[in-house]
Short mmCIF file of C-alpha atoms and ligand atoms in Angstrom, two decimals:
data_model
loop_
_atom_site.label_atom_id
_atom_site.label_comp_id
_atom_site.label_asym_id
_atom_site.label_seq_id
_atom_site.Cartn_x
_atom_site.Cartn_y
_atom_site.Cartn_z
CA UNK K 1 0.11 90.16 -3.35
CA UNK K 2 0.55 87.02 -1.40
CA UNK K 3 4.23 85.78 -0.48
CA UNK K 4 5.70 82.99 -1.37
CA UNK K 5 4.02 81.34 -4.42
CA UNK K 6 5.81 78.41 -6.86
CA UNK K 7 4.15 77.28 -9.27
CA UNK K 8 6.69 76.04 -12.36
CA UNK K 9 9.94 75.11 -11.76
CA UNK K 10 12.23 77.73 -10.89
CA UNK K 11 13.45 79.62 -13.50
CA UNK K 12 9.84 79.04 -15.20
CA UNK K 13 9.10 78.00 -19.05
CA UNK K 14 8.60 82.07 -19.91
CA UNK K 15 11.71 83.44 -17.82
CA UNK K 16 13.94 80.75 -19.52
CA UNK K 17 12.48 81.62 -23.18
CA UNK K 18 13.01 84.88 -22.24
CA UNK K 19 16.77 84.31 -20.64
CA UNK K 20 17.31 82.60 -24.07
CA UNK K 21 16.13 85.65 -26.03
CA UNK K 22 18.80 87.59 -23.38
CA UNK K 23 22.01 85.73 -24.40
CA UNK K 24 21.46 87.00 -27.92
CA UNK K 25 20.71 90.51 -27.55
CA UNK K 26 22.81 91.54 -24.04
CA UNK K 27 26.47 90.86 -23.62
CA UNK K 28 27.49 88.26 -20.88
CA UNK K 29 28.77 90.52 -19.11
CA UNK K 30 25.10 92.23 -18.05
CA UNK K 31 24.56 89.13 -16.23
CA UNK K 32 22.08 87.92 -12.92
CA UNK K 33 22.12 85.80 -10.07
CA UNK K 34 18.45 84.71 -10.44
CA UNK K 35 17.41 84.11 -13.77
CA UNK K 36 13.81 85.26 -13.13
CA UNK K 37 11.97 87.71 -15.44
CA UNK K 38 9.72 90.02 -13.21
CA UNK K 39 6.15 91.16 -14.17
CA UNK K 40 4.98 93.48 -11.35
CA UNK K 41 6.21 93.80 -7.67
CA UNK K 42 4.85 95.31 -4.44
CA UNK K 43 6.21 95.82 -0.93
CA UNK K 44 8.62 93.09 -0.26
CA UNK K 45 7.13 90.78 -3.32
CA UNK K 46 8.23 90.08 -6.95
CA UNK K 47 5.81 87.94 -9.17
CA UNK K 48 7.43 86.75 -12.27
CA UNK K 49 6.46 86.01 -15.48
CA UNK K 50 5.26 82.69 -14.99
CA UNK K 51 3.29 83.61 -12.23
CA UNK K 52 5.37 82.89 -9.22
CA UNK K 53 5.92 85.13 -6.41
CA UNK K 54 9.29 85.20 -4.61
CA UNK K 55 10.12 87.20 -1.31
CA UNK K 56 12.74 89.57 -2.60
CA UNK K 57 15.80 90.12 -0.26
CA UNK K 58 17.69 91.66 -2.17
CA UNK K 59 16.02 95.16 -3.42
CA UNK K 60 17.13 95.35 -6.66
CA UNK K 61 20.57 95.23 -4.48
CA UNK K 62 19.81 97.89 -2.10
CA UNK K 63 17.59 100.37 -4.01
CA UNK K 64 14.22 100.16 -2.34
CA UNK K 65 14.52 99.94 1.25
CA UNK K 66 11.49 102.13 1.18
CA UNK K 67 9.63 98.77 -0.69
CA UNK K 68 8.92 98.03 -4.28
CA UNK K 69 5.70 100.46 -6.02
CA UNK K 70 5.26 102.56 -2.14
CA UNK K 71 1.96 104.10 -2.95
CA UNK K 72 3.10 107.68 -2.04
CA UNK K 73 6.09 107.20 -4.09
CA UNK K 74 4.06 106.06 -6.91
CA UNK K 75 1.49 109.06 -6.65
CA UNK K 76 4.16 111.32 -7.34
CA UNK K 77 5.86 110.10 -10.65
CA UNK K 78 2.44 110.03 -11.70
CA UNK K 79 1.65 113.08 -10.92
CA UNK K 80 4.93 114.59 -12.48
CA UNK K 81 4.22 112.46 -15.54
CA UNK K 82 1.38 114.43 -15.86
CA UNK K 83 3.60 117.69 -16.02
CA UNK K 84 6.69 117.38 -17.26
CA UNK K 85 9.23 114.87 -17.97
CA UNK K 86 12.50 116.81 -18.64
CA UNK K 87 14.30 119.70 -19.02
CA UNK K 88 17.60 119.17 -18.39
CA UNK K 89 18.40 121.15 -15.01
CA UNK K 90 21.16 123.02 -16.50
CA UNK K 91 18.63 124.55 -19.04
CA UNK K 92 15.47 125.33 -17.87
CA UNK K 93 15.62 124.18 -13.82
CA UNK K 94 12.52 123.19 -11.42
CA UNK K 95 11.84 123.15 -8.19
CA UNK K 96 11.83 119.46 -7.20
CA UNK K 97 15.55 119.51 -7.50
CA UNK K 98 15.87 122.43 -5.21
CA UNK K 99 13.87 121.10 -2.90
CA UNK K 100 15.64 117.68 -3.07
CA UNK K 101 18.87 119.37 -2.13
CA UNK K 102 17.48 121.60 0.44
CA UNK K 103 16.12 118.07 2.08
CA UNK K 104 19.72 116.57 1.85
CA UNK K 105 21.60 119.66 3.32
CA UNK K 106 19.48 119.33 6.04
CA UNK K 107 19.71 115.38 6.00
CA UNK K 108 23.01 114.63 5.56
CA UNK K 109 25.30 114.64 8.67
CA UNK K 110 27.59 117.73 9.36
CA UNK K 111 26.99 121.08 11.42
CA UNK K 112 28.57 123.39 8.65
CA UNK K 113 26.76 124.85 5.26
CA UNK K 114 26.02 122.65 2.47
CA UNK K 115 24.86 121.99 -1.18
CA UNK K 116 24.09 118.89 -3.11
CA UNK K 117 24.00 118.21 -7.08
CA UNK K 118 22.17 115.22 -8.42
CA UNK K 119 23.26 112.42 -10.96
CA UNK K 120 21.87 109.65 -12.35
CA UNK K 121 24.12 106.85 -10.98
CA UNK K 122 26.19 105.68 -7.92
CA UNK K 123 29.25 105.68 -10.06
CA UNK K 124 28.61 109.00 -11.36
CA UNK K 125 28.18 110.65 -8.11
CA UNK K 126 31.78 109.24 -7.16
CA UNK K 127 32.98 110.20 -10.39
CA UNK K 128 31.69 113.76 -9.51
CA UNK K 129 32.87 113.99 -5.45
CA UNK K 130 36.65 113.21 -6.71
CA UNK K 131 36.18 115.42 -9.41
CA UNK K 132 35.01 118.54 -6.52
CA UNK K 133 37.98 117.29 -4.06
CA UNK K 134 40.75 117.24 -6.72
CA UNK K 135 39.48 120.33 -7.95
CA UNK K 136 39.33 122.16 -4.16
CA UNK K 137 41.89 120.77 -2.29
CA UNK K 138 44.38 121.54 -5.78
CA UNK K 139 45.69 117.87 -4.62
CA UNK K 140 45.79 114.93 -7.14
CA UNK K 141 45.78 111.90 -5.33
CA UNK K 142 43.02 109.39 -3.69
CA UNK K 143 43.12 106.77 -0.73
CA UNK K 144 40.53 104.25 -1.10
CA UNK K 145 40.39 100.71 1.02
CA UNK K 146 40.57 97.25 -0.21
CA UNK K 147 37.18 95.14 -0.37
CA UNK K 148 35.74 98.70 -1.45
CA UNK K 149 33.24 98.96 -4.29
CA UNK K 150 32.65 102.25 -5.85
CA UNK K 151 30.74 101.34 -9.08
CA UNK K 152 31.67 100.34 -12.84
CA UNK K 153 32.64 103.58 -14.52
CA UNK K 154 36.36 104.33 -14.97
CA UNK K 155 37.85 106.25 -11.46
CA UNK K 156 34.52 104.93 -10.06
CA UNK K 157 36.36 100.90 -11.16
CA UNK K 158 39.80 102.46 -10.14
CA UNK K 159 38.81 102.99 -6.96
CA UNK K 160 37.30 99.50 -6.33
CA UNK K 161 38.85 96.81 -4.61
CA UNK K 162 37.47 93.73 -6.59
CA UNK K 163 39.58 92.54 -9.21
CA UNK K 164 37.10 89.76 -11.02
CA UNK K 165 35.20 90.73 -12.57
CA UNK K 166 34.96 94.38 -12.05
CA UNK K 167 38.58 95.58 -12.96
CA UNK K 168 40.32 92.67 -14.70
CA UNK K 169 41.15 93.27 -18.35
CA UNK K 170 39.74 97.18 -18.35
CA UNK K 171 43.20 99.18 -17.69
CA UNK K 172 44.89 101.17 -17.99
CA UNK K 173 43.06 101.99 -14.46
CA UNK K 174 42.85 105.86 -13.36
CA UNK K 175 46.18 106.95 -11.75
CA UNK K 176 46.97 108.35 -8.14
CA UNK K 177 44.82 105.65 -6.39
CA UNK K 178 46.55 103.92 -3.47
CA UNK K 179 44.45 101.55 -1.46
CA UNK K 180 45.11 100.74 1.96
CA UNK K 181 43.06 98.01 4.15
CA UNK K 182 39.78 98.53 5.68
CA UNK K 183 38.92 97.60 9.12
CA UNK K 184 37.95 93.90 8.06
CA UNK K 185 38.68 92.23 11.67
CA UNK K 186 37.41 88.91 10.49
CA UNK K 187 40.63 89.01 7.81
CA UNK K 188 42.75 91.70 9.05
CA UNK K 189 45.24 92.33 6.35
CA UNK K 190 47.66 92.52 9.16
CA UNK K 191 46.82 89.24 10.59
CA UNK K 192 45.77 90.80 13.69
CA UNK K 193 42.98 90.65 16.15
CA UNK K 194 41.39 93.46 17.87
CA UNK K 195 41.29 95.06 19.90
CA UNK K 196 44.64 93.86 20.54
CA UNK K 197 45.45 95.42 17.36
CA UNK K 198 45.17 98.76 18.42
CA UNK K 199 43.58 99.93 14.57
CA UNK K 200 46.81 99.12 13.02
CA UNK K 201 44.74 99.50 10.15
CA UNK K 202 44.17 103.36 10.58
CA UNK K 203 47.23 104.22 12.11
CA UNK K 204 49.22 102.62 9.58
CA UNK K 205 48.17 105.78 7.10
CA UNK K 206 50.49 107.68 8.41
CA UNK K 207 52.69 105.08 7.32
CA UNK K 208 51.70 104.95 4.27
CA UNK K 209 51.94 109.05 3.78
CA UNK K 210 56.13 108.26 4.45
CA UNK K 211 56.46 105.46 1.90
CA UNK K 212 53.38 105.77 -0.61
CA UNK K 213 52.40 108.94 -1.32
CA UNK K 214 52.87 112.22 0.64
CA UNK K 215 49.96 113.56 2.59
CA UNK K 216 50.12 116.43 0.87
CA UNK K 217 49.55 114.78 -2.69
CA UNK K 218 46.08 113.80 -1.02
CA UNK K 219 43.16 115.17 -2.73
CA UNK K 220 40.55 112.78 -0.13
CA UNK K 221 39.97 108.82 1.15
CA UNK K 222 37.16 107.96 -0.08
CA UNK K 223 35.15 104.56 2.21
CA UNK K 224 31.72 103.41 2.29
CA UNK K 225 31.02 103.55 6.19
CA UNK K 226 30.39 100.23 5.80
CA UNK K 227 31.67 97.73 3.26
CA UNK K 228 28.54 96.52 0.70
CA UNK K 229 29.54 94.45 -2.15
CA UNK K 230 32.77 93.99 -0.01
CA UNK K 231 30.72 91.85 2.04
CA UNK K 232 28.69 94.18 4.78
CA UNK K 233 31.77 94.89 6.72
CA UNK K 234 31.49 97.00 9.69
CA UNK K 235 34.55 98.27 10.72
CA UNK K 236 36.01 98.76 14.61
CA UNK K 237 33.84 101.90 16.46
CA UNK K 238 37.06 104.24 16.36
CA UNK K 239 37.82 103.06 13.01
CA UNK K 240 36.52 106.31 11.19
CA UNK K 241 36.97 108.78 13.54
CA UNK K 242 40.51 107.90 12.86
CA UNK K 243 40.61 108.29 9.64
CA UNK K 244 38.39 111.68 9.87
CA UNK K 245 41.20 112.72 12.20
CA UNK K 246 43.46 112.07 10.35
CA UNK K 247 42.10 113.58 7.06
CA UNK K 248 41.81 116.95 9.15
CA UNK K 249 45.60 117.02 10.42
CA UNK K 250 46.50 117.21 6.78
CA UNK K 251 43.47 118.98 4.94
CA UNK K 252 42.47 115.65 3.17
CA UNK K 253 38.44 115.67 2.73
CA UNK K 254 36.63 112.99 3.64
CA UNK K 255 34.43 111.64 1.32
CA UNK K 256 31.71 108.79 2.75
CA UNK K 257 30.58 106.27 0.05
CA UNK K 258 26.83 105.68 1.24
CA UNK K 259 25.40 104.61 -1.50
CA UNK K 260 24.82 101.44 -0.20
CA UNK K 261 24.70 101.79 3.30
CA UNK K 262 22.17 105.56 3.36
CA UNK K 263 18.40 106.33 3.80
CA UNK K 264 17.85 104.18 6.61
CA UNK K 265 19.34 100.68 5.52
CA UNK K 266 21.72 100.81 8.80
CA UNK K 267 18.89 101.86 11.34
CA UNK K 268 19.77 105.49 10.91
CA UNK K 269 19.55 107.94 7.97
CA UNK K 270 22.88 107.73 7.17
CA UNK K 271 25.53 105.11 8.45
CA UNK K 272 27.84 107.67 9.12
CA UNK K 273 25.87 108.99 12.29
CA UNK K 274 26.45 105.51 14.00
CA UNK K 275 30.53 106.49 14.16
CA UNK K 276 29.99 110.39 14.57
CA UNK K 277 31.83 111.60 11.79
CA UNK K 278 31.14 114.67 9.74
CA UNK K 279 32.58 113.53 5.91
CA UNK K 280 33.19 116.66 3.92
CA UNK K 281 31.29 114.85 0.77
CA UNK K 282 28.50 111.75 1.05
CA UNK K 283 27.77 110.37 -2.11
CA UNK K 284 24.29 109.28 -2.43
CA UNK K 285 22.12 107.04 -4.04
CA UNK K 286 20.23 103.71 -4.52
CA UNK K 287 17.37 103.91 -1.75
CA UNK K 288 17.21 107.60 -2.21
CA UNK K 289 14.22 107.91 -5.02
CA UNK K 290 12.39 104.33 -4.58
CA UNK K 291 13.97 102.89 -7.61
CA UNK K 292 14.25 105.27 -9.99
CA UNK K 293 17.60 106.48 -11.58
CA UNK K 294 19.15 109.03 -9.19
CA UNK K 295 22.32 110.05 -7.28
CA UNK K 296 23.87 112.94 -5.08
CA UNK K 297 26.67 114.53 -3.65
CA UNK K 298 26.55 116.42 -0.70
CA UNK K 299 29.62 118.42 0.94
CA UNK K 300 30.24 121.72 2.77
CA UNK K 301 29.31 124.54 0.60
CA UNK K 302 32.31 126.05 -0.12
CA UNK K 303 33.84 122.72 -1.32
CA UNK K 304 30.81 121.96 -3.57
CA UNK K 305 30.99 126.18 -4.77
CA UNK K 306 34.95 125.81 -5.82
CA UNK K 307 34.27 125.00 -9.21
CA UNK K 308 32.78 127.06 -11.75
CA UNK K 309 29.34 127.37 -13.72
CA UNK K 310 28.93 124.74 -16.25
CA UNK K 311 31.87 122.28 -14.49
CA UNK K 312 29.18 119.90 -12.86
CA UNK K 313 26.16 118.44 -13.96
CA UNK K 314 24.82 115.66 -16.71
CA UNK K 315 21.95 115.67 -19.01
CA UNK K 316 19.79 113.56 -17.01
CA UNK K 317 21.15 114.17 -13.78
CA UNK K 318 18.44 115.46 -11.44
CA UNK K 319 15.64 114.12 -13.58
CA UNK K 320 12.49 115.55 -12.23
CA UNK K 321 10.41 112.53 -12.11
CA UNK K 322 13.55 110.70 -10.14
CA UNK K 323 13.63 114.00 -7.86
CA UNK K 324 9.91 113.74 -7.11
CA UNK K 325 10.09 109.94 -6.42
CA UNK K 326 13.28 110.61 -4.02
CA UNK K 327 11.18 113.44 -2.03
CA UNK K 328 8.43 110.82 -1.36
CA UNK K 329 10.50 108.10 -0.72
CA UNK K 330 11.80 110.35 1.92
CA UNK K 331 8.90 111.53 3.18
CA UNK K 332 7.94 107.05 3.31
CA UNK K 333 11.30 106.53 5.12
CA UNK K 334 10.58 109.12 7.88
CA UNK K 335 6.53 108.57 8.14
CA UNK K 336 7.16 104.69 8.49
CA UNK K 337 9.91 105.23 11.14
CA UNK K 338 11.64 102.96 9.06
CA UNK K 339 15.13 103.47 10.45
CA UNK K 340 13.68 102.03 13.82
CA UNK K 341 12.28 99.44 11.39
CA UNK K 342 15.81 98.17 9.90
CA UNK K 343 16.44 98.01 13.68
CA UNK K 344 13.92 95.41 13.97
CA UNK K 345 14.57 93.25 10.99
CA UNK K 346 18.35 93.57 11.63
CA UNK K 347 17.85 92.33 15.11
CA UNK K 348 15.69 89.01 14.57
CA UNK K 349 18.18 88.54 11.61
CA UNK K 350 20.92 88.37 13.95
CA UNK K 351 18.69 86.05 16.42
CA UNK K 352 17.82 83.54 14.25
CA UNK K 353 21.45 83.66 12.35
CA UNK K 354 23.59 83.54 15.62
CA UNK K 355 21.32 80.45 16.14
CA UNK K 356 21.90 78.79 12.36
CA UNK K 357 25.54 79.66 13.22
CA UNK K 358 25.78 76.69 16.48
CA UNK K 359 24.19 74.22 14.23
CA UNK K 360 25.90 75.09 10.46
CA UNK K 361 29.90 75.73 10.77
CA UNK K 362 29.59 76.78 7.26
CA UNK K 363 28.73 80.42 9.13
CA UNK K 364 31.67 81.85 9.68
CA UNK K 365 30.64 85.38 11.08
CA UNK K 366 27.39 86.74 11.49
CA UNK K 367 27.57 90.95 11.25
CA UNK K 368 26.12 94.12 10.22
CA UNK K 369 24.31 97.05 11.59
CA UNK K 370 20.39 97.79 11.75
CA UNK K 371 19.09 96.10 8.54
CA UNK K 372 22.09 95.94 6.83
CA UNK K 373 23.16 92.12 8.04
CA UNK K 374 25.26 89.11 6.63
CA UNK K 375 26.53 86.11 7.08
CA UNK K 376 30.15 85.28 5.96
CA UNK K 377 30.08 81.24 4.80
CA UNK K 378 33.33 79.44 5.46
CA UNK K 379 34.75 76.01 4.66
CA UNK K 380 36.28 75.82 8.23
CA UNK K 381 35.58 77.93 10.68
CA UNK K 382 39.38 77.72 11.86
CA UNK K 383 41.07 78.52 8.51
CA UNK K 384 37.97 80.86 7.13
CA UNK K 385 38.20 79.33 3.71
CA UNK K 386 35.78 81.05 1.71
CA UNK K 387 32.84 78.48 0.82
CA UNK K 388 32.23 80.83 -2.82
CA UNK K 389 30.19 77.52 -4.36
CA UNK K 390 28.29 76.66 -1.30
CA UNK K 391 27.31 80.28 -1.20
CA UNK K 392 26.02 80.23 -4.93
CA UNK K 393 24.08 76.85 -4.04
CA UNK K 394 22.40 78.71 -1.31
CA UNK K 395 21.42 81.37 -3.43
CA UNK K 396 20.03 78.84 -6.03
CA UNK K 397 18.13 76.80 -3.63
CA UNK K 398 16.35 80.15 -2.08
CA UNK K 399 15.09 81.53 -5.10
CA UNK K 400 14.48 77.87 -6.40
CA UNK K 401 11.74 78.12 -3.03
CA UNK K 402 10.62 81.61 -3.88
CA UNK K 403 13.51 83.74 -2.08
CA UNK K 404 15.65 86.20 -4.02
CA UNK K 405 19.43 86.99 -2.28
CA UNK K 406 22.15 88.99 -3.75
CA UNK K 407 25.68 87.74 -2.81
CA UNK K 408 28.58 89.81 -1.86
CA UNK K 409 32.56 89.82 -0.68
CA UNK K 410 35.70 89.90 -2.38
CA UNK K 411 35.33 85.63 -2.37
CA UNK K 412 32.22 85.67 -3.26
CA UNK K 413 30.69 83.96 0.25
CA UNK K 414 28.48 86.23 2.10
CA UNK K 415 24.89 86.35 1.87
CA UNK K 416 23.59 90.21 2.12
CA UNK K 417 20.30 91.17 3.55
CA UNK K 418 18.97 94.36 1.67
CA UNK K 419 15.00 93.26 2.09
CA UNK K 420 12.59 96.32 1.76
CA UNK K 421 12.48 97.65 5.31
CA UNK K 422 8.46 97.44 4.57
CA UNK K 423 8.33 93.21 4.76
CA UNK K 424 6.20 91.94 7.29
CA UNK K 425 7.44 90.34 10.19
CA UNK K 426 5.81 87.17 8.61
CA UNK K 427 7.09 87.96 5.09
CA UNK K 428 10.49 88.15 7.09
CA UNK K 429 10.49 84.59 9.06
CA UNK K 430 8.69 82.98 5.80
CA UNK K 431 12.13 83.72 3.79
CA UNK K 432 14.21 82.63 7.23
CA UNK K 433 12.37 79.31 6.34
CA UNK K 434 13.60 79.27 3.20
CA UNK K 435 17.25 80.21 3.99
CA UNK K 436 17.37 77.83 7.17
CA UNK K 437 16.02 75.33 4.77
CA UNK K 438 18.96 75.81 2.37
CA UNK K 439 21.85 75.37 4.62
CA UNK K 440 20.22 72.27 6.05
CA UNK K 441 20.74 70.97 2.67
CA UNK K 442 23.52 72.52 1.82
CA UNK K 443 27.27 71.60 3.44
CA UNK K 444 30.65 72.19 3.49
CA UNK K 445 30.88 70.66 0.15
CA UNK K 446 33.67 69.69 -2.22
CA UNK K 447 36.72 70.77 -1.04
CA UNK K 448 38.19 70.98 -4.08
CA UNK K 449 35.46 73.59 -5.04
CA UNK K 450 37.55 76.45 -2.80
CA UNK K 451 37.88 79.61 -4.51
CA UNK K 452 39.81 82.87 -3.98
CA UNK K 453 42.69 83.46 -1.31
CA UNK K 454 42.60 81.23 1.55
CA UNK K 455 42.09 83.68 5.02
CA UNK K 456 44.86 84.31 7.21
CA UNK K 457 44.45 81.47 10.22
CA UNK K 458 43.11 83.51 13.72
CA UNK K 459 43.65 82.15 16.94
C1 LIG J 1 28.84 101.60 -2.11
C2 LIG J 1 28.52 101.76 -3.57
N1 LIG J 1 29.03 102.79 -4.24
C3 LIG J 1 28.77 102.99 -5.54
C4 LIG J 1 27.98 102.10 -6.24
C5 LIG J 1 27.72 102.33 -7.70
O1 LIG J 1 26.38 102.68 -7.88
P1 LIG J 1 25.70 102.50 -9.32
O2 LIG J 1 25.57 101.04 -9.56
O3 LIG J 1 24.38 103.21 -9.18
O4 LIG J 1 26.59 103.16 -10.31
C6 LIG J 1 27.43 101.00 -5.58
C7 LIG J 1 26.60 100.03 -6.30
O5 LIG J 1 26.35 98.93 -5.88
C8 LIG J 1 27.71 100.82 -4.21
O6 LIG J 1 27.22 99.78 -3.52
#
């Protein structure tokens, strides 16, 4: 499929009859950044239903790192089409899902026994890994960090960060959640710098076991290993080997959100391995089966054995077809070397970004880790105002020139690259264009436009 191809204006005449057709049958609140109706995609490529093709950096937000139709991938949901559909793996099981777990024990980091389950969604894993650590560690409450996301469903919503519009107006919220800050050093909660600092930020849990909740109320701290819709946060080197210290001083499990951030995004399997931690639970999902409906959860054995037959599970959870796509994604992921791939990409990212960043103030901080990049856009570099509607303009004017981005942070100002790790390096640079393009155009803007909290002023 070739790249970059407009034809109509962007959104075209059948993706805004179609849009139109949407608002009457969908509630607003299923909404989309780009209001383009797809017709087929391949690799890094999404043609629409007018025709046009668009470079997609977002994959379907940061579900097919192994690229959109992978022929392998494809081969085998046809090929379990052919056989079966479903079951249910708590009636009559089958092997793929056996083998799927046997692929993530091995996968998943940790030196100790383990088992996985599967689920359908991201939010349903979670839902499941508090469910084991309540249930194991006989402890009720959670720690979870601010500018986390966790997913829609209700402890899954509890535990996100996000107020608008993910948790505004659907409490009462799940209870025993506290929320401390994440290692954010661009807007340290603290108003600190590090390393200065000296990870205030994970040292102050011990704080907050005297005057929030006792340590030994603490079921797990759950944190993505990096923050995603939070705005591709990585957090200080020593940051979560703290925090796994400190979950092992006072038998808290660890439980690493890497939904997001897993199968390769970050330039290794799992993000995890970049900070050397061993999380009692990962929660899988999104890149895992190629873009079909699947999730895990994968802990040390005896953790995932505590509760008894018929506790865990789901209808569709494990779905053969999504287990067979997730063993040949796998199989793509480690073929294609594509780990040293996200490398790649993430690294002429950051060259070409650090350079955007000397001519356009409007980037505030470039960061991320192996493919998993962003840039943070700012009214003022000095204050870090978030620029929210210069962010959405951006966004507009890319996929108005054939470039699909998906947004992200708690103000709504950072621009997330989740591109298949398959694009071309030419695929790659052509979209560059088109984002360098946009912020030529686009300014500081209207300050009167400003939207969320203003950032704490660094020096
Ligand atoms: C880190 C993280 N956890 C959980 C979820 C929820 O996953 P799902 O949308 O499949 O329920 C997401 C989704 O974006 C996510 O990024």
């Amino acid at each position: 499929m070739p790249s970059i191809l407009v034809k109509t204006s962007i959104p075209g005449p059948k993706s805004k009859a179609l849009a139109e057709r949407q608002g009457k049958a969908v509630p607003r609140g299923v909404s989309q950044l780009t209001p383009i109706f797809v017709s087929r995609s391949e690799g890094a490529v999404i043609e629409d239903v007018d025709g046009n093709h668009f470079l997609d950096l977002g994959g379907g937000i940061g579900c097919l790192n192994a690229g959109h139709r992978a022929p392998e991938v494809v081969r085998a949901i046809h090929e379990q089409v052919e056989r079966y559909l479903h079951t249910c793996f708590m009636v009559t099981p089958y092997d793929s899902y056996v083998r799927l777990a046997e692929k993530l024990n091995d996968l998943v980091p940790g030196r100790f026994p383990k088992k996985t389950m599967f689920l359908s969604s991201g939010a349903e894993a979670i839902e499941n890994a508090i469910k084991i650590a309540r249930a194991y560690t006989r402890r009720p409450a959670v720690i979870c960090f601010e500018d986390a996301f966790h997913g829609r469903t209700f402890m899954a919503m509890s535990l996100t960060s996000k107020t608008h519009p993910y948790k505004a107006g659907f409490g009462p919220l799940a209870g025993d959640i506290y929320r401390i800050p994440f290692g954010y050093c661009y807007r340290c909660s603290y108003d600190q710098v590090h390393p200065e600092c000296k990870f205030h930020c994970a040292r102050s849990l011990e704080d907050t076991f005297e005057r929030v909740v006792a340590a030994e109320s603490v079921a797990a701290i759950i944190v993505e290993p990096i923050l995603g819709e939070g705005g591709f946060v990585v957090p200080p080197p020593e940051f979560l080997p703290m925090l796994q210290d400190i979950c092992r001083k006072y038998g808290i499990l660890l439980i690493a959100d890497e939904v997001q951030t897993g199968f390769a995004r970050t330039g290794k399997m799992f993000a995890c391995e970049h900070f050397g931690i061993e999380p009692d639970l990962v929660v899988t999902a999104k890149s895992m089966s190629g873009g079909l409906p699947l999730a895990g959860v994968t802990g040390r054995a005896e953790i995932m054995d505590h509760t008894g037959p018929g506790s865990l599970g789901g209808t569709f959870g494990g779905n053969p077809v999504a287990c067979e796509a997730a063993l040949a994604t796998i199989d793509v992921i480690e073929r294609e070397n594509l780990c040293e791939r996200a490398g790649i990409l993430g690294d002429h990212f950051v060259r070409r970004a650090r350079a955007w960043q000397k001519r356009f103030p409007i980037i505030g901080e470039v960061r991320g880790l192996g493919g998993m990049q962003a840039m943070e856009l700012v009214r003022d570099p000095e204050t870090r105002t978030p620029a929210a509607e210069e962010t959405r303009q951006i966004v507009k004017r890319c996929y108005e020139h054939g470039v699909i981005l998906v947004t992200a942070g708690t103000f709504n100002n950072v621009i997330r690259m989740l591109m298949p790790l398959v694009i071309t390096n030419d695929q790659f640079d052509e979209a560059l264009g088109v984002i360098e393009g946009a912020l030529e155009i686009v300014g500081p803007g209207d300050q009167n436009l400003v939207s969320g909290r203003p950032a704490p002023v660094h020096v």
